[in-house]
């Protein structure tokens, strides 16, 4: 009995997808409460709940492809973060001279 690495790796995005779907359902309940209580910006929260639901469904349906995208996105953000830290240090040193 061998364990396929792709199936093993795909479990994590699927679990995160299930958690996000459950989270979006609780957000939908909150949106209904906000709407019933006259909160004017309830549509923004509705958009957020729909976005979370879509992300959860995508993670659940396509875990391997989602994982590749998440790693690429994380790498891009780390590169951007490094550039911003470099620029911060440059401008801090420039103002201290």
JSON list of C-alpha atoms in Angstrom, two decimals, residues 3-94:
[
{"chain": "A", "resi": 3, "resn": "UNK", "atom": "CA", "xyz": [0.80, 6.68, -0.46]},
{"chain": "A", "resi": 4, "resn": "UNK", "atom": "CA", "xyz": [0.62, 8.98, -3.46]},
{"chain": "A", "resi": 5, "resn": "UNK", "atom": "CA", "xyz": [2.38, 12.27, -2.58]},
{"chain": "A", "resi": 6, "resn": "UNK", "atom": "CA", "xyz": [-0.02, 14.35, -4.67]},
{"chain": "A", "resi": 7, "resn": "UNK", "atom": "CA", "xyz": [-3.02, 12.97, -2.79]},
{"chain": "A", "resi": 8, "resn": "UNK", "atom": "CA", "xyz": [-1.29, 13.60, 0.51]},
{"chain": "A", "resi": 9, "resn": "UNK", "atom": "CA", "xyz": [-0.36, 17.18, -0.44]},
{"chain": "A", "resi": 10, "resn": "UNK", "atom": "CA", "xyz": [-3.85, 17.86, -1.79]},
{"chain": "A", "resi": 11, "resn": "UNK", "atom": "CA", "xyz": [-5.40, 17.21, 1.63]},
{"chain": "A", "resi": 12, "resn": "UNK", "atom": "CA", "xyz": [-4.27, 20.57, 3.07]},
{"chain": "A", "resi": 13, "resn": "UNK", "atom": "CA", "xyz": [-5.91, 22.82, 0.44]},
{"chain": "A", "resi": 14, "resn": "UNK", "atom": "CA", "xyz": [-9.06, 20.70, 0.66]},
{"chain": "A", "resi": 15, "resn": "UNK", "atom": "CA", "xyz": [-9.21, 21.17, 4.44]},
{"chain": "A", "resi": 16, "resn": "UNK", "atom": "CA", "xyz": [-8.63, 24.90, 4.06]},
{"chain": "A", "resi": 17, "resn": "UNK", "atom": "CA", "xyz": [-11.36, 24.97, 1.40]},
{"chain": "A", "resi": 18, "resn": "UNK", "atom": "CA", "xyz": [-13.85, 23.30, 3.75]},
{"chain": "A", "resi": 19, "resn": "UNK", "atom": "CA", "xyz": [-12.94, 25.74, 6.53]},
{"chain": "A", "resi": 20, "resn": "UNK", "atom": "CA", "xyz": [-13.39, 28.71, 4.17]},
{"chain": "A", "resi": 21, "resn": "UNK", "atom": "CA", "xyz": [-16.78, 27.45, 3.00]},
{"chain": "A", "resi": 22, "resn": "UNK", "atom": "CA", "xyz": [-17.97, 27.09, 6.60]},
{"chain": "A", "resi": 23, "resn": "UNK", "atom": "CA", "xyz": [-16.53, 30.54, 7.37]},
{"chain": "A", "resi": 24, "resn": "UNK", "atom": "CA", "xyz": [-18.36, 32.07, 4.40]},
{"chain": "A", "resi": 25, "resn": "UNK", "atom": "CA", "xyz": [-21.65, 30.57, 5.60]},
{"chain": "A", "resi": 26, "resn": "UNK", "atom": "CA", "xyz": [-21.19, 32.29, 8.96]},
{"chain": "A", "resi": 27, "resn": "UNK", "atom": "CA", "xyz": [-20.41, 35.51, 7.08]},
{"chain": "A", "resi": 28, "resn": "UNK", "atom": "CA", "xyz": [-23.66, 35.15, 5.14]},
{"chain": "A", "resi": 29, "resn": "UNK", "atom": "CA", "xyz": [-25.53, 34.90, 8.45]},
{"chain": "A", "resi": 30, "resn": "UNK", "atom": "CA", "xyz": [-23.78, 38.05, 9.64]},
{"chain": "A", "resi": 31, "resn": "UNK", "atom": "CA", "xyz": [-24.71, 39.83, 6.41]},
{"chain": "A", "resi": 32, "resn": "UNK", "atom": "CA", "xyz": [-28.38, 38.99, 6.94]},
{"chain": "A", "resi": 33, "resn": "UNK", "atom": "CA", "xyz": [-28.20, 40.37, 10.49]},
{"chain": "A", "resi": 34, "resn": "UNK", "atom": "CA", "xyz": [-26.51, 43.54, 9.26]},
{"chain": "A", "resi": 35, "resn": "UNK", "atom": "CA", "xyz": [-29.13, 44.01, 6.54]},
{"chain": "A", "resi": 36, "resn": "UNK", "atom": "CA", "xyz": [-32.02, 43.43, 8.97]},
{"chain": "A", "resi": 37, "resn": "UNK", "atom": "CA", "xyz": [-30.55, 45.96, 11.42]},
{"chain": "A", "resi": 38, "resn": "UNK", "atom": "CA", "xyz": [-30.27, 48.68, 8.78]},
{"chain": "A", "resi": 39, "resn": "UNK", "atom": "CA", "xyz": [-26.49, 48.65, 8.31]},
{"chain": "A", "resi": 40, "resn": "UNK", "atom": "CA", "xyz": [-25.89, 50.56, 5.07]},
{"chain": "A", "resi": 41, "resn": "UNK", "atom": "CA", "xyz": [-22.65, 48.85, 4.07]},
{"chain": "A", "resi": 42, "resn": "UNK", "atom": "CA", "xyz": [-23.96, 45.26, 4.20]},
{"chain": "A", "resi": 43, "resn": "UNK", "atom": "CA", "xyz": [-23.26, 44.78, 0.49]},
{"chain": "A", "resi": 44, "resn": "UNK", "atom": "CA", "xyz": [-19.51, 45.08, 1.11]},
{"chain": "A", "resi": 45, "resn": "UNK", "atom": "CA", "xyz": [-19.73, 42.25, 3.63]},
{"chain": "A", "resi": 46, "resn": "UNK", "atom": "CA", "xyz": [-21.83, 40.24, 1.17]},
{"chain": "A", "resi": 47, "resn": "UNK", "atom": "CA", "xyz": [-19.13, 40.65, -1.48]},
{"chain": "A", "resi": 48, "resn": "UNK", "atom": "CA", "xyz": [-16.52, 39.46, 1.02]},
{"chain": "A", "resi": 49, "resn": "UNK", "atom": "CA", "xyz": [-18.62, 36.41, 1.93]},
{"chain": "A", "resi": 50, "resn": "UNK", "atom": "CA", "xyz": [-19.07, 35.52, -1.74]},
{"chain": "A", "resi": 51, "resn": "UNK", "atom": "CA", "xyz": [-15.33, 35.94, -2.36]},
{"chain": "A", "resi": 52, "resn": "UNK", "atom": "CA", "xyz": [-14.47, 33.64, 0.57]},
{"chain": "A", "resi": 53, "resn": "UNK", "atom": "CA", "xyz": [-17.00, 31.07, -0.68]},
{"chain": "A", "resi": 54, "resn": "UNK", "atom": "CA", "xyz": [-15.53, 31.09, -4.19]},
{"chain": "A", "resi": 55, "resn": "UNK", "atom": "CA", "xyz": [-11.98, 30.68, -2.85]},
{"chain": "A", "resi": 56, "resn": "UNK", "atom": "CA", "xyz": [-13.14, 27.79, -0.65]},
{"chain": "A", "resi": 57, "resn": "UNK", "atom": "CA", "xyz": [-14.88, 26.03, -3.54]},
{"chain": "A", "resi": 58, "resn": "UNK", "atom": "CA", "xyz": [-11.86, 26.46, -5.82]},
{"chain": "A", "resi": 59, "resn": "UNK", "atom": "CA", "xyz": [-9.53, 25.06, -3.14]},
{"chain": "A", "resi": 60, "resn": "UNK", "atom": "CA", "xyz": [-11.88, 22.13, -2.66]},
{"chain": "A", "resi": 61, "resn": "UNK", "atom": "CA", "xyz": [-12.34, 21.35, -6.36]},
{"chain": "A", "resi": 62, "resn": "UNK", "atom": "CA", "xyz": [-8.77, 21.95, -7.64]},
{"chain": "A", "resi": 63, "resn": "UNK", "atom": "CA", "xyz": [-6.39, 21.46, -4.70]},
{"chain": "A", "resi": 64, "resn": "UNK", "atom": "CA", "xyz": [-3.14, 20.83, -6.61]},
{"chain": "A", "resi": 65, "resn": "UNK", "atom": "CA", "xyz": [-3.58, 23.73, -9.04]},
{"chain": "A", "resi": 66, "resn": "UNK", "atom": "CA", "xyz": [-4.62, 25.96, -6.15]},
{"chain": "A", "resi": 67, "resn": "UNK", "atom": "CA", "xyz": [-1.52, 24.96, -4.22]},
{"chain": "A", "resi": 68, "resn": "UNK", "atom": "CA", "xyz": [0.71, 25.89, -7.18]},
{"chain": "A", "resi": 69, "resn": "UNK", "atom": "CA", "xyz": [-1.01, 29.28, -7.42]},
{"chain": "A", "resi": 70, "resn": "UNK", "atom": "CA", "xyz": [-0.70, 29.88, -3.67]},
{"chain": "A", "resi": 71, "resn": "UNK", "atom": "CA", "xyz": [3.04, 29.12, -3.76]},
{"chain": "A", "resi": 72, "resn": "UNK", "atom": "CA", "xyz": [3.53, 31.44, -6.74]},
{"chain": "A", "resi": 73, "resn": "UNK", "atom": "CA", "xyz": [1.54, 34.19, -5.05]},
{"chain": "A", "resi": 74, "resn": "UNK", "atom": "CA", "xyz": [3.47, 33.74, -1.79]},
{"chain": "A", "resi": 75, "resn": "UNK", "atom": "CA", "xyz": [6.77, 33.97, -3.65]},
{"chain": "A", "resi": 76, "resn": "UNK", "atom": "CA", "xyz": [5.65, 37.15, -5.41]},
{"chain": "A", "resi": 77, "resn": "UNK", "atom": "CA", "xyz": [4.62, 38.74, -2.11]},
{"chain": "A", "resi": 78, "resn": "UNK", "atom": "CA", "xyz": [7.94, 37.77, -0.50]},
{"chain": "A", "resi": 79, "resn": "UNK", "atom": "CA", "xyz": [9.86, 39.40, -3.37]},
{"chain": "A", "resi": 80, "resn": "UNK", "atom": "CA", "xyz": [7.69, 42.52, -3.10]},
{"chain": "A", "resi": 81, "resn": "UNK", "atom": "CA", "xyz": [8.20, 42.56, 0.67]},
{"chain": "A", "resi": 82, "resn": "UNK", "atom": "CA", "xyz": [11.98, 42.37, 0.21]},
{"chain": "A", "resi": 83, "resn": "UNK", "atom": "CA", "xyz": [11.93, 45.27, -2.25]},
{"chain": "A", "resi": 84, "resn": "UNK", "atom": "CA", "xyz": [9.81, 47.38, 0.12]},
{"chain": "A", "resi": 85, "resn": "UNK", "atom": "CA", "xyz": [12.13, 46.65, 3.06]},
{"chain": "A", "resi": 86, "resn": "UNK", "atom": "CA", "xyz": [15.12, 47.64, 0.92]},
{"chain": "A", "resi": 87, "resn": "UNK", "atom": "CA", "xyz": [13.42, 50.90, -0.12]},
{"chain": "A", "resi": 88, "resn": "UNK", "atom": "CA", "xyz": [12.42, 51.65, 3.49]},
{"chain": "A", "resi": 89, "resn": "UNK", "atom": "CA", "xyz": [16.01, 51.25, 4.65]},
{"chain": "A", "resi": 90, "resn": "UNK", "atom": "CA", "xyz": [17.27, 53.37, 1.77]},
{"chain": "A", "resi": 91, "resn": "UNK", "atom": "CA", "xyz": [14.92, 56.25, 2.55]},
{"chain": "A", "resi": 92, "resn": "UNK", "atom": "CA", "xyz": [15.52, 56.00, 6.31]},
{"chain": "A", "resi": 93, "resn": "UNK", "atom": "CA", "xyz": [19.29, 56.24, 5.80]},
{"chain": "A", "resi": 94, "resn": "UNK", "atom": "CA", "xyz": [18.85, 59.06, 3.28]}
]
